[in-house]
Coordinates of C-alpha atoms in Angstrom, one line a residue:
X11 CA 175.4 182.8 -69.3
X12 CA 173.7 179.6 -67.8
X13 CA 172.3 181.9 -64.6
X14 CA 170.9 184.0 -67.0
X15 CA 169.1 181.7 -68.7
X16 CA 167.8 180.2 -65.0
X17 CA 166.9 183.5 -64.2
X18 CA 164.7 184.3 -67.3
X19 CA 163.0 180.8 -67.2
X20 CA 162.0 181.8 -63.5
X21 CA 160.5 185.2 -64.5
X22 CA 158.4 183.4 -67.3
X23 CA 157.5 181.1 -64.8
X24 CA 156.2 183.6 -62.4
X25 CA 154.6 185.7 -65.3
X26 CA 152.5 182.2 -66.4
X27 CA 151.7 181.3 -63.0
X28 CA 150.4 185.0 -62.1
X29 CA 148.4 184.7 -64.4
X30 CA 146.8 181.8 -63.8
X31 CA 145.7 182.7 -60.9
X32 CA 144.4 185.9 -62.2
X33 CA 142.4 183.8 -64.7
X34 CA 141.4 181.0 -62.1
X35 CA 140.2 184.5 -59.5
X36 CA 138.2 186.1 -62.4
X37 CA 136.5 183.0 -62.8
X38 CA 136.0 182.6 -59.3
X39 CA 133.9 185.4 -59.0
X40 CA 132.2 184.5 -62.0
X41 CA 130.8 181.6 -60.6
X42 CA 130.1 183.0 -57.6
X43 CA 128.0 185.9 -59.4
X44 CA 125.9 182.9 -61.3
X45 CA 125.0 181.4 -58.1
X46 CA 124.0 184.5 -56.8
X47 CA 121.7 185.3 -59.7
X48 CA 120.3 181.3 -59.6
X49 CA 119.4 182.0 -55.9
X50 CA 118.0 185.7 -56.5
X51 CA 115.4 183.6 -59.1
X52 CA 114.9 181.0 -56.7
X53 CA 114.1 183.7 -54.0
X54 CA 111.7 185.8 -56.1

């Protein structure tokens, strides 16, 4: 019973920290895109 458990806590786990780092990527490239728009107004 108790493994069970253990092994259910893990998958949450995993499940949370994927994602994470799904969120922190999307947001990631979301700042990257505002910079490149600030420097495209800069440039023209």
């Amino acid at each position: 019973r108790w493994p069970q458990v253990r092994v259910k806590m893990q998958q949450i786990m995993l499940l949370r920290f994927k994602t994470i780092q799904q969120r922190s990527n999307s947001l990631v490239l979301y700042e990257l895109h505002e910079v490149a728009d600030a420097k495209a107004e800069v440039n023209e």
